[in-house]
Coordinates of C-alpha atoms and ligand atoms in Angstrom, one line a residue:
M610 CA 98.2 76.3 207.5
T611 CA 100.3 75.8 210.7
S612 CA 99.2 77.4 213.9
S613 CA 102.0 80.0 213.8
Q614 CA 101.0 81.0 210.2
K615 CA 97.4 81.3 211.4
Q616 CA 98.5 83.5 214.2
K617 CA 100.5 85.7 211.8
T618 CA 97.5 86.1 209.6
V619 CA 95.3 87.0 212.5
E620 CA 97.9 89.6 213.6
N621 CA 98.2 90.9 210.0
V622 CA 94.4 91.3 209.7
A623 CA 94.3 93.1 213.1
Q624 CA 97.0 95.5 212.0
L625 CA 95.2 96.3 208.7
D626 CA 91.9 96.8 210.5
A627 CA 93.5 99.1 213.0
A628 CA 94.9 101.2 210.2
Y629 CA 91.4 101.3 208.6
D630 CA 89.9 102.5 211.9
A631 CA 92.6 105.2 212.2
R632 CA 91.8 106.4 208.6
Y633 CA 88.1 106.4 209.4
E634 CA 88.8 108.8 212.3
I635 CA 91.1 111.0 210.2
Y636 CA 89.1 111.3 207.0
T637 CA 85.5 111.2 208.2
P638 CA 85.4 114.9 209.0
D639 CA 86.7 115.8 205.5
A640 CA 84.1 113.5 203.9
D641 CA 81.4 114.9 206.1
S642 CA 82.2 118.6 205.3
A643 CA 82.4 117.9 201.6
L644 CA 79.1 115.9 201.5
R645 CA 77.5 118.6 203.7
H646 CA 78.4 121.2 201.1
L647 CA 76.7 119.1 198.4
Y648 CA 73.7 117.6 200.2
G649 CA 73.6 119.4 203.6
D650 CA 70.3 121.1 202.7
Q651 CA 68.5 117.8 202.2
E652 CA 66.4 116.7 205.2
N653 CA 67.8 113.2 205.4
F654 CA 71.4 114.3 205.2
P655 CA 72.5 112.2 208.2
E656 CA 71.1 109.1 206.4
I657 CA 72.8 110.1 203.2
A658 CA 76.2 110.5 205.0
A659 CA 75.6 107.2 206.8
R660 CA 74.9 105.4 203.4
M661 CA 78.2 106.7 202.0
M662 CA 80.1 105.4 205.0
R663 CA 78.4 102.0 204.6
V664 CA 79.7 101.9 201.0
V665 CA 83.2 102.6 202.2
R666 CA 83.0 99.9 204.9
D667 CA 81.7 97.3 202.5
A668 CA 84.4 98.2 200.0
Y669 CA 87.1 97.8 202.6
L670 CA 85.7 94.4 203.6
Q671 CA 85.8 93.3 200.0
R672 CA 89.3 94.7 199.4
P673 CA 91.8 91.9 198.8
E674 CA 94.5 91.6 201.5
A675 CA 97.3 92.1 199.1
L676 CA 95.9 95.5 198.2
K677 CA 95.3 96.4 201.9
E678 CA 99.0 95.7 202.5
L679 CA 99.9 97.9 199.5
D680 CA 97.7 100.6 201.0
L681 CA 99.6 100.4 204.2
R682 CA 103.0 100.6 202.5
R683 CA 101.8 103.6 200.4
S684 CA 100.3 105.3 203.4
Q685 CA 103.8 105.1 205.0
R686 CA 105.3 106.5 201.8
P687 CA 102.7 109.0 200.5
D688 CA 105.2 110.4 198.0
W689 CA 105.6 107.0 196.3
F690 CA 104.2 108.3 193.0
Q691 CA 106.6 111.3 193.1
Q692 CA 109.7 109.3 192.9
P693 CA 111.8 110.1 189.9
D694 CA 111.5 106.6 188.4
R695 CA 107.7 106.9 188.0
I696 CA 107.5 107.2 184.2
G697 CA 104.2 107.0 182.4
Y698 CA 102.9 105.6 179.1
T699 CA 99.4 105.9 177.7
A700 CA 97.6 103.7 175.1
Y701 CA 94.3 102.3 174.0
V702 CA 94.2 98.6 174.8
D703 CA 93.1 97.5 171.4
R704 CA 95.5 99.8 169.6
F705 CA 98.5 98.7 171.7
A706 CA 98.0 95.0 172.2
G707 CA 94.5 93.9 171.1
T708 CA 93.2 92.8 174.5
L709 CA 94.1 93.1 178.2
K710 CA 95.8 89.7 178.0
G711 CA 97.8 91.1 175.1
V712 CA 98.9 94.1 177.3
E713 CA 100.2 91.5 179.8
Q714 CA 102.5 90.2 177.0
K715 CA 103.9 93.7 176.5
I716 CA 105.0 94.4 180.0
G717 CA 108.5 93.5 179.0
Y718 CA 108.5 96.1 176.2
L719 CA 107.2 98.8 178.6
K720 CA 109.8 97.9 181.3
N721 CA 112.5 98.1 178.7
L722 CA 111.5 101.6 177.9
G723 CA 111.6 102.5 181.6
V724 CA 107.8 102.7 182.1
S725 CA 106.3 102.3 185.6
Y726 CA 102.9 103.9 185.2
L727 CA 100.5 102.7 182.5
H728 CA 97.4 104.6 181.6
L729 CA 95.0 102.4 179.6
L730 CA 92.4 104.5 177.8
P731 CA 88.7 103.6 178.3
L732 CA 88.3 99.8 178.7
L733 CA 85.0 99.4 180.5
K734 CA 82.0 98.2 178.7
M735 CA 81.2 100.8 176.1
R736 CA 78.2 101.7 173.9
P737 CA 78.4 99.8 170.6
N738 CA 79.2 101.8 167.5
E739 CA 79.7 105.5 168.4
N740 CA 81.2 105.7 171.8
D741 CA 83.7 108.6 171.8
G742 CA 86.7 106.3 172.0
G743 CA 85.1 104.4 174.9
F744 CA 84.2 107.6 176.9
A745 CA 80.5 106.5 176.7
V746 CA 80.4 103.8 179.4
S747 CA 77.6 101.3 179.5
S748 CA 78.7 99.5 182.7
Y749 CA 81.2 100.5 185.3
S750 CA 81.5 96.9 186.6
E751 CA 82.3 95.2 183.3
V752 CA 85.2 95.3 181.0
D753 CA 84.3 95.7 177.3
P754 CA 84.0 92.2 176.0
A755 CA 86.2 93.0 172.9
L756 CA 89.1 93.7 175.3
G757 CA 88.6 91.0 177.9
S758 CA 86.9 90.4 181.2
M759 CA 87.1 91.9 184.7
N760 CA 89.2 88.9 185.7
D761 CA 91.7 89.9 182.9
L762 CA 91.8 93.4 184.3
S763 CA 92.6 92.3 187.9
N764 CA 95.1 89.8 186.5
L765 CA 96.8 92.5 184.5
A766 CA 96.8 94.8 187.5
E767 CA 98.5 92.1 189.5
R768 CA 101.2 91.4 186.9
L769 CA 101.8 95.1 186.6
R770 CA 102.2 95.4 190.4
E771 CA 104.7 92.6 190.4
N772 CA 106.6 94.7 187.9
D773 CA 106.2 97.9 189.9
V774 CA 104.0 99.4 187.2
S775 CA 101.0 101.3 188.5
L776 CA 97.8 101.0 186.5
C777 CA 95.6 104.0 185.6
I778 CA 92.2 103.8 184.0
D779 CA 89.6 106.4 183.1
F780 CA 86.8 107.0 185.5
V781 CA 84.3 108.7 183.2
L782 CA 82.2 110.2 185.9
N783 CA 80.5 113.2 184.2
H784 CA 78.3 111.1 182.0
T785 CA 77.2 107.6 181.1
A786 CA 76.3 106.2 177.7
D787 CA 72.7 106.4 176.7
N788 CA 72.5 102.6 176.9
H789 CA 73.7 102.4 180.5
D790 CA 71.2 100.5 182.6
W791 CA 70.3 103.8 184.4
A792 CA 69.6 105.6 181.1
M793 CA 67.6 102.7 179.8
R794 CA 65.4 102.7 182.9
A795 CA 65.1 106.5 182.7
R796 CA 63.9 106.1 179.1
T797 CA 61.0 103.9 180.4
G798 CA 59.9 106.8 182.6
A799 CA 61.2 105.4 185.9
Q800 CA 61.5 108.6 188.0
H801 CA 64.3 107.2 190.2
Y802 CA 66.5 106.8 187.2
K803 CA 65.4 110.0 185.4
D804 CA 66.7 111.7 188.5
F805 CA 70.2 110.4 187.7
Y806 CA 70.3 112.8 184.8
Y807 CA 69.2 116.3 183.8
V808 CA 65.9 115.7 182.1
Y809 CA 63.6 118.5 180.9
Q810 CA 60.1 118.4 179.5
D811 CA 60.6 121.4 177.3
R812 CA 63.3 123.8 176.1
S813 CA 62.7 126.6 178.6
L814 CA 65.4 125.7 181.1
P815 CA 67.8 124.3 178.4
D816 CA 67.4 127.6 176.5
Q817 CA 68.3 129.5 179.7
Y818 CA 71.3 127.4 180.4
E819 CA 72.5 127.6 176.7
Q820 CA 72.9 131.4 177.0
S821 CA 76.0 131.0 179.1
L822 CA 77.3 127.5 178.1
G823 CA 80.1 126.8 175.7
E824 CA 80.2 123.9 173.2
V825 CA 82.8 121.2 173.3
F826 CA 82.2 119.4 170.0
A827 CA 80.7 122.5 168.2
D828 CA 81.1 121.0 164.7
T829 CA 79.8 117.4 165.3
A830 CA 77.6 117.8 168.4
P831 CA 76.4 121.4 168.7
G832 CA 74.4 122.4 171.7
N833 CA 74.3 120.9 175.2
F834 CA 70.9 119.2 175.2
T835 CA 69.5 116.3 173.2
F836 CA 65.9 115.6 172.4
I837 CA 64.9 112.0 173.2
A838 CA 61.9 111.3 171.0
E839 CA 60.7 108.2 172.8
Q840 CA 60.5 110.2 176.0
D841 CA 59.5 113.5 174.4
E842 CA 62.0 115.1 176.7
W843 CA 65.4 116.9 176.6
V844 CA 68.5 115.4 178.3
W845 CA 71.7 117.3 179.2
T846 CA 74.5 116.0 176.9
T847 CA 77.6 118.3 177.2
F848 CA 79.7 116.1 174.8
N849 CA 77.9 113.8 172.3
P850 CA 74.2 113.2 172.2
Y851 CA 74.7 109.7 173.4
Q852 CA 76.7 110.8 176.6
W853 CA 74.2 111.8 179.2
D854 CA 75.5 114.0 182.0
L855 CA 75.0 112.6 185.5
N856 CA 73.2 114.8 188.0
Y857 CA 75.4 115.0 191.1
S858 CA 72.9 117.1 193.0
N859 CA 71.2 113.7 193.5
P860 CA 73.2 111.9 196.3
V861 CA 72.2 108.5 194.9
V862 CA 74.4 109.4 191.8
F863 CA 77.3 110.2 194.0
E864 CA 76.7 107.0 196.0
E865 CA 76.6 104.8 192.9
M866 CA 79.8 106.4 191.5
L867 CA 81.5 105.9 194.8
K868 CA 80.6 102.2 194.7
A869 CA 81.9 102.1 191.1
I870 CA 85.3 103.6 191.9
L871 CA 85.8 101.5 194.9
F872 CA 84.8 98.3 193.0
L873 CA 87.5 99.1 190.4
A874 CA 90.0 100.0 193.1
N875 CA 89.5 96.6 194.5
K876 CA 90.3 95.0 191.2
G877 CA 93.8 96.6 191.5
V878 CA 93.5 99.9 189.7
D879 CA 96.0 102.4 191.2
V880 CA 95.1 105.6 189.6
F881 CA 91.8 107.0 188.4
R882 CA 91.7 109.7 185.6
L883 CA 88.7 111.8 186.5
D884 CA 87.4 112.5 183.0
A885 CA 86.0 115.9 182.2
A886 CA 86.1 116.9 185.9
P887 CA 85.2 120.6 185.5
Y888 CA 81.7 119.7 184.2
L889 CA 80.4 117.9 187.2
W890 CA 78.1 120.6 188.6
K891 CA 75.6 122.9 186.8
R892 CA 74.6 126.4 187.8
L893 CA 72.3 128.6 185.8
G894 CA 73.8 131.7 184.5
T895 CA 77.4 130.3 184.4
D896 CA 79.4 128.2 182.0
C897 CA 78.8 125.3 184.3
L898 CA 82.5 124.7 184.6
N899 CA 84.7 124.5 187.8
Q900 CA 81.8 125.3 190.1
P901 CA 82.6 125.1 193.8
E902 CA 80.6 121.9 194.2
V903 CA 82.9 120.2 191.7
F904 CA 85.7 120.5 194.2
S905 CA 83.5 119.2 197.0
I906 CA 82.7 116.1 194.9
I907 CA 86.4 115.6 194.4
R908 CA 87.1 116.2 198.1
A909 CA 84.3 113.7 199.1
L910 CA 85.7 111.1 196.7
R911 CA 89.2 111.7 198.0
A912 CA 88.3 111.4 201.7
L913 CA 86.0 108.4 201.2
T914 CA 88.5 106.5 199.0
A915 CA 91.3 107.4 201.4
I916 CA 89.4 105.4 204.1
A917 CA 88.7 102.3 202.1
A918 CA 91.6 102.3 199.6
P919 CA 94.3 104.8 200.5
G920 CA 96.8 103.5 198.0
I921 CA 94.9 104.9 195.1
L922 CA 95.3 108.2 193.4
L923 CA 92.9 110.6 191.7
K924 CA 94.1 112.4 188.6
A925 CA 92.2 115.4 187.3
E926 CA 91.5 115.8 183.6
A927 CA 90.6 119.5 183.5
I928 CA 91.2 121.4 180.3
V929 CA 91.1 124.8 181.9
P930 CA 93.6 127.7 182.3
S931 CA 96.4 127.0 184.7
Y932 CA 95.2 129.3 187.6
K933 CA 92.0 127.2 187.7
L934 CA 93.7 124.0 187.0
V935 CA 95.9 124.1 190.2
Q936 CA 92.7 124.2 192.2
Y937 CA 92.1 120.6 191.3
L938 CA 95.3 119.7 193.2
G939 CA 94.0 121.2 196.4
A940 CA 95.0 124.7 197.3
G941 CA 95.1 126.6 200.7
E942 CA 93.0 124.9 203.3
H943 CA 92.2 122.1 200.8
A944 CA 95.8 121.2 200.3
G945 CA 96.2 117.4 200.2
K946 CA 92.4 116.9 200.0
E947 CA 91.7 116.8 196.3
C948 CA 93.5 115.2 193.4
Q949 CA 97.1 114.1 193.7
L950 CA 97.7 114.5 190.0
A951 CA 96.5 116.7 187.2
Y952 CA 97.3 116.8 183.5
N953 CA 99.5 119.8 182.9
T954 CA 97.5 121.0 179.9
T955 CA 99.1 124.4 180.0
L956 CA 102.7 123.0 179.6
M957 CA 101.5 120.7 176.9
T958 CA 99.9 123.4 174.8
M959 CA 102.7 125.9 175.4
I960 CA 105.5 123.7 174.3
W961 CA 103.8 123.2 170.9
S962 CA 103.2 127.0 170.8
A963 CA 106.9 127.7 171.5
L964 CA 108.0 125.2 168.9
A965 CA 105.8 126.8 166.3
E966 CA 107.3 130.2 167.1
G967 CA 110.8 129.0 167.4
N968 CA 110.9 131.0 170.6
A969 CA 110.3 130.2 174.3
A970 CA 109.5 133.7 175.6
R971 CA 105.7 133.2 175.7
L972 CA 106.2 129.7 177.2
A973 CA 108.5 131.0 180.0
S974 CA 106.0 133.8 180.9
V975 CA 103.1 131.3 181.1
L976 CA 105.2 128.9 183.2
K977 CA 106.2 131.6 185.6
S978 CA 102.6 132.6 186.1
I979 CA 101.4 129.1 187.1
P980 CA 100.7 129.1 190.8
P981 CA 102.8 126.7 192.9
L982 CA 101.3 123.3 193.7
S983 CA 100.4 122.2 197.2
P984 CA 102.7 119.6 198.8
G985 CA 101.7 116.1 198.0
A986 CA 100.4 117.0 194.5
A987 CA 102.2 116.6 191.2
W988 CA 101.7 117.3 187.5
L989 CA 101.2 114.7 184.9
N990 CA 103.4 116.2 182.1
Y991 CA 102.6 115.1 178.6
V992 CA 103.5 116.0 175.0
R993 CA 100.4 114.4 173.3
C994 CA 97.4 112.4 174.4
H995 CA 94.4 110.9 172.6
D996 CA 92.7 114.3 172.4
D997 CA 93.6 117.3 170.2
I998 CA 95.9 120.1 171.3
G999 CA 93.1 122.6 172.3
W1000 CA 94.5 126.1 171.8
G1001 CA 91.4 127.7 173.4
V1002 CA 92.7 126.8 176.9
L1003 CA 95.3 129.6 176.5
F1004 CA 92.8 132.5 176.1
E1005 CA 92.6 133.1 179.8
E1006 CA 96.2 132.5 180.7
K1007 CA 97.4 135.3 183.0
A1008 CA 100.8 135.9 181.6
G1009 CA 100.8 139.5 180.3
Y1010 CA 99.0 138.7 177.0
S1011 CA 95.5 139.9 176.1
E1012 CA 92.8 137.5 175.0
A1013 CA 93.0 139.1 171.5
E1014 CA 96.7 138.3 171.4
W1015 CA 96.1 134.7 172.4
R1016 CA 93.4 134.3 169.8
D1017 CA 95.8 135.5 167.1
H1018 CA 98.4 133.2 168.4
A1019 CA 96.0 130.3 168.4
N1020 CA 95.1 131.0 164.8
F1021 CA 98.8 131.0 163.9
A1022 CA 99.5 127.8 165.8
R1023 CA 96.5 126.0 164.2
A1024 CA 97.7 127.1 160.7
F1025 CA 101.2 126.1 161.6
Y1026 CA 100.4 122.6 162.6
A1027 CA 98.0 122.1 159.8
G1028 CA 101.0 122.8 157.5
D1029 CA 99.4 126.0 156.2
V1030 CA 102.4 128.3 156.5
D1031 CA 105.5 128.8 154.3
G1032 CA 108.2 126.2 154.9
A1033 CA 105.8 124.0 156.8
Y1034 CA 107.0 120.8 158.2
A1035 CA 103.9 119.7 160.3
D1036 CA 101.3 117.3 159.0
G1037 CA 98.5 117.9 161.5
E1038 CA 94.8 118.5 160.9
N1039 CA 92.6 121.2 162.4
Y1040 CA 90.2 119.6 164.9
Q1041 CA 86.7 121.1 165.4
N1042 CA 86.9 124.9 165.8
H1043 CA 89.7 124.8 168.4
G1044 CA 92.3 122.2 168.2
T1045 CA 95.0 120.4 166.3
A1046 CA 95.1 116.6 165.7
G1047 CA 98.2 114.6 164.8
T1048 CA 100.9 112.4 166.3
T1049 CA 104.0 114.0 167.8
A1050 CA 106.2 112.7 165.0
S1051 CA 103.9 114.0 162.3
L1052 CA 103.5 117.4 164.0
C1053 CA 107.3 117.6 164.4
G1054 CA 107.8 117.0 160.7
L1055 CA 109.2 113.5 160.7
E1056 CA 106.5 112.1 158.4
R1057 CA 107.2 114.6 155.7
A1058 CA 110.9 114.4 156.1
M1059 CA 110.9 110.6 155.8
K1060 CA 108.6 110.7 152.7
Q1061 CA 111.0 113.2 151.1
G1062 CA 114.0 111.1 152.3
D1063 CA 115.7 114.3 153.4
S1064 CA 118.2 113.2 156.1
E1065 CA 118.8 116.7 157.5
A1066 CA 115.0 117.2 157.8
I1067 CA 114.8 113.8 159.5
R1068 CA 117.5 114.8 162.0
L1069 CA 115.8 118.1 162.8
A1070 CA 112.3 116.5 163.2
T1071 CA 113.8 113.9 165.5
M1072 CA 115.5 116.7 167.5
R1073 CA 112.1 118.4 167.9
I1074 CA 110.5 115.2 169.3
L1075 CA 113.3 114.7 171.8
L1076 CA 113.2 118.4 172.8
L1077 CA 109.5 118.2 173.7
Y1078 CA 110.1 115.0 175.6
T1079 CA 113.0 116.6 177.4
V1080 CA 110.8 119.3 178.7
V1081 CA 108.1 117.0 180.0
F1082 CA 110.7 114.7 181.6
S1083 CA 112.5 117.6 183.4
Y1084 CA 109.6 119.7 184.4
G1085 CA 108.7 117.9 187.7
G1086 CA 105.9 115.5 188.1
I1087 CA 105.2 112.3 186.2
P1088 CA 106.2 112.4 182.5
L1089 CA 103.9 110.6 180.1
I1090 CA 104.8 108.9 176.8
S1091 CA 102.0 108.7 174.3
M1092 CA 101.9 105.3 172.6
G1093 CA 104.1 105.2 169.5
D1094 CA 105.9 108.4 170.2
E1095 CA 108.9 106.4 171.3
L1096 CA 109.2 105.1 167.8
G1097 CA 108.2 108.3 166.0
Q1098 CA 104.9 106.8 164.8
F1099 CA 103.0 108.8 162.1
N1100 CA 99.4 109.9 161.7
D1101 CA 97.0 107.2 160.7
H1102 CA 95.8 108.6 157.4
D1103 CA 93.3 105.7 156.9
Y1104 CA 91.6 106.5 160.2
A1105 CA 88.2 107.1 158.5
A1106 CA 88.2 103.5 157.4
G1107 CA 89.1 102.2 160.9
N1108 CA 86.8 100.0 163.0
R1109 CA 86.4 102.6 165.7
Y1110 CA 85.9 105.6 163.5
D1111 CA 82.8 107.6 164.5
G1112 CA 83.3 110.8 162.5
D1113 CA 85.8 112.2 165.0
G1114 CA 89.1 113.6 163.6
R1115 CA 91.1 112.7 166.7
W1116 CA 91.4 109.2 165.3
L1117 CA 94.2 110.7 163.1
H1118 CA 96.6 110.2 166.0
R1119 CA 95.1 107.0 167.5
G1120 CA 96.5 104.5 165.0
A1121 CA 97.4 101.0 166.0
M1122 CA 100.9 100.4 167.5
D1123 CA 103.3 99.7 164.7
W1124 CA 105.1 96.6 166.2
Q1125 CA 107.1 96.3 163.0
K1126 CA 108.6 99.7 163.8
A1127 CA 109.1 98.5 167.3
E1128 CA 111.2 95.7 166.0
L1129 CA 113.3 98.2 164.0
R1130 CA 114.3 99.8 167.3
R1131 CA 116.8 97.0 167.5
G1132 CA 118.1 97.8 164.1
G1133 CA 119.8 101.0 162.9
G1134 CA 116.9 103.2 161.7
N1135 CA 115.7 106.4 163.1
E1136 CA 113.3 104.4 165.4
V1137 CA 116.4 103.2 167.2
R1138 CA 117.5 106.8 167.9
I1139 CA 114.1 107.9 169.2
F1140 CA 113.5 104.8 171.3
S1141 CA 116.9 104.8 172.8
E1142 CA 116.9 108.6 173.5
I1143 CA 113.6 108.4 175.2
R1144 CA 114.7 105.4 177.2
K1145 CA 117.8 107.4 178.1
L1146 CA 115.6 110.2 179.2
A1147 CA 113.8 107.7 181.5
E1148 CA 117.1 106.5 182.9
I1149 CA 118.4 110.0 183.5
R1150 CA 115.2 111.0 185.1
A1151 CA 115.1 107.9 187.3
N1152 CA 118.4 109.1 188.7
T1153 CA 117.3 112.7 189.3
P1154 CA 115.9 112.9 192.8
Q1155 CA 116.4 116.7 192.4
L1156 CA 113.0 116.6 190.7
I1157 CA 111.0 115.3 193.7
Q1158 CA 108.5 117.9 194.9
S1159 CA 110.5 120.5 193.1
A1160 CA 109.0 123.3 191.1
A1161 CA 110.9 124.2 188.0
E1162 CA 112.2 127.8 187.9
P1163 CA 111.7 128.8 184.3
G1164 CA 114.2 131.1 182.5
L1165 CA 115.2 132.3 179.1
C1166 CA 118.5 132.5 177.2
G1167 CA 119.7 133.0 173.6
D1168 CA 117.3 135.9 172.8
G1169 CA 114.3 133.9 174.1
R1170 CA 115.0 130.9 171.9
V1171 CA 116.1 128.7 174.8
L1172 CA 114.0 127.7 177.8
T1173 CA 115.9 126.9 180.9
L1174 CA 114.4 124.9 183.8
H1175 CA 116.3 125.1 187.1
H1176 CA 115.4 122.8 190.0
H1177 CA 116.6 122.8 193.5
N1178 CA 115.6 120.6 196.4
A1179 CA 117.2 118.8 199.3
H1180 CA 118.9 116.5 196.8
G1181 CA 120.7 119.3 195.0
E1182 CA 120.0 121.0 191.7
I1183 CA 119.7 120.4 188.0
F1184 CA 119.7 122.9 185.1
V1185 CA 118.0 121.9 181.8
C1186 CA 118.2 123.9 178.6
V1187 CA 116.3 123.4 175.4
N1188 CA 116.6 125.4 172.2
F1189 CA 113.2 125.8 170.6
S1190 CA 114.6 127.3 167.4
S1191 CA 116.3 125.9 164.3
A1192 CA 119.1 128.6 164.8
P1193 CA 121.9 128.0 167.2
A1194 CA 121.6 129.9 170.5
H1195 CA 123.9 130.9 173.4
V1196 CA 123.1 129.7 176.9
T1197 CA 124.5 131.2 180.1
I1198 CA 125.2 128.4 182.6
P1199 CA 125.0 129.2 186.3
E1200 CA 128.6 129.6 187.5
A1201 CA 128.1 128.2 191.0
H1202 CA 129.1 124.8 189.8
C1203 CA 131.0 122.6 187.4
W1204 CA 128.3 120.6 185.6
R1205 CA 128.0 117.4 183.6
D1206 CA 125.6 117.0 180.7
Q1207 CA 123.6 113.8 181.3
F1208 CA 123.0 113.3 177.5
T1209 CA 126.6 113.3 176.4
G1210 CA 128.4 112.7 179.6
D1211 CA 130.5 115.8 178.8
R1212 CA 131.7 118.2 181.5
V1213 CA 130.5 121.8 181.0
T1214 CA 133.0 124.2 182.5
K1215 CA 132.4 127.4 180.4
P1216 CA 129.9 130.0 181.4
Q1217 CA 128.6 130.2 177.9
V1218 CA 127.6 127.3 175.7
E1219 CA 126.3 127.2 172.2
L1220 CA 123.3 125.0 171.6
G1221 CA 122.6 123.8 168.1
A1222 CA 119.1 123.7 166.4
Y1223 CA 116.6 122.1 168.9
D1224 CA 119.5 120.9 171.0
R1225 CA 119.3 120.4 174.8
L1226 CA 121.4 120.0 177.9
W1227 CA 120.5 118.2 181.2
L1228 CA 123.1 119.5 183.6
T1229 CA 123.9 118.1 187.1
P1230 CA 126.6 119.6 189.3
I1231 CA 129.8 117.6 189.8
D1232 CA 132.6 118.0 192.2
Q1233 CA 135.5 118.9 189.9
A1234 CA 138.3 117.6 192.1
L1235 CA 136.6 114.2 192.7
D1236 CA 135.8 114.0 189.0
D1237 CA 139.4 114.7 188.1
K1238 CA 140.5 111.9 190.4
A1239 CA 138.0 109.5 188.9
N1240 CA 139.2 110.2 185.4
Ligands
GLC839 C1 87.6 114.0 178.0 C2 88.3 112.9 177.1 C3 87.8 113.0 175.7 C4 86.3 112.8 175.7 C5 85.6 113.7 176.7 C6 84.2 113.3 177.0 O1 88.0 115.2 177.6 O2 89.7 113.1 177.1 O3 88.4 112.1 174.8 O4 85.8 113.1 174.4 O5 86.3 113.7 177.9 O6 84.2 112.1 177.8

């Protein structure tokens, strides 16, 4: 290194360190107040807080310089993830490409589709055999050996960064696997580790808690506590018996999980999906969901990670009604202090509901009732994910419907997607007592139509897939493509014979990527239509700055069959229309402008347009005079 290069490096390090010091000043009060809410009543609180700050300092010292530079760039551009070209894709590593090295080989495919945000489902070392699709983590510092190594993860993150693709992974923070080192030590009776979990000597407290708790996997894992025979004790297990809930009232748990997230951030992970966030705090007499301390845990995590690794994002996975969901994105005085992203569960569930009804009225009412997001926060909008479509989340939606009406509607939607109605097209399966499993294509009728070789049914099913994706691409926030949807991939009917099957019906829609189908996208089949239309959506969206920080104004046309989404911001406006029904519908176009439809390139000059079955429009204003000249 020449002396001038050395000098440059010294200056660079000084600049990065100065930025760290500034962040330390800015975020310490937020961290302190959140930690105080959680642990302020403990005698040694100052020592607890000091320990957390030491974790942060150590993580910063370990952070690779390239990531510190990225942090700086992102701090200067905090809306980097809200740019319209940020388009997501989600997949299981093994299902998509075998291993992490395999994923590296597929970056070209993802870029070709327009993807710039990749969520890889659980990839950390998982419990052998049953592990809830990897959501039972045995080690937060190791990659599952079947998928690769920690080195492979940081190499993949680097390759993705070079391609401007951000990497998201799951941070399963509510529970560990029962074979995590902490759980193994707890089993031997070590009190320090028993205190990491909720362990009870008899059923008296568990019975009291059960009175107000719900059940997540009511069919396969009833109850919220598991008897551990070798300990002769009960352990809190909200999900499966092998997923032990962590006890965040113990500050050592928070400290260890802080170390874990920062360790992974230093490997190059950009976004952390906070799995099962609502369950992080327990309170007797409640459903132990969304407790105020949950938000303090998130605020403490946000402030502390913002000091050591400000380039990362926190994404809430909270399957709760929308008025509670928005709280995860920081509301009021907490704006900008919680997660930057959250799954838009309400939108996801409601688009399937509207499709089943062939009417968007209920969808529009629910969307209108969603409280606005605080600045700096955004939705993660998705059609399907690895979980079921859980209808129960709608029961508390505040949109002018009673709980009884929602329950009836949920029963209808479940029957509809299980194909149990006249004229059914969907090939889903009921999941547990609350949800629907199945891939987008199978739920939209493509599987059935292809089997029947019915070209009109194939066309309609394809239109349904594209309609759903049009909504999530135009709603505002990051749109997410679920692996295989871009090719119209069907249910995996052999899922029970699959190597990861653990008795869970969600494997129906977690089949391996059909790379043969992917090859067909270059040919002339239906795959080409779906792939190229989704890629086109990505292109259109990438050129729609009107969506940055813009809240969609939902409306209805065509007797409620058409949902309209109107966006305005400093970049202008867009008007999107989607016909949820198989009957044609009339749409009234705002007359203020002359518009162009981005799908067809056609000018729309009339105030009334007819939309065919499941058809859509993505309108942007044009200057008619200039356009005339150009043509
Ligand atoms: C989340 C995951 C789900 C998992 C559960 C327990 O809801 O999405 O797949 O079963 O958490 O970790």
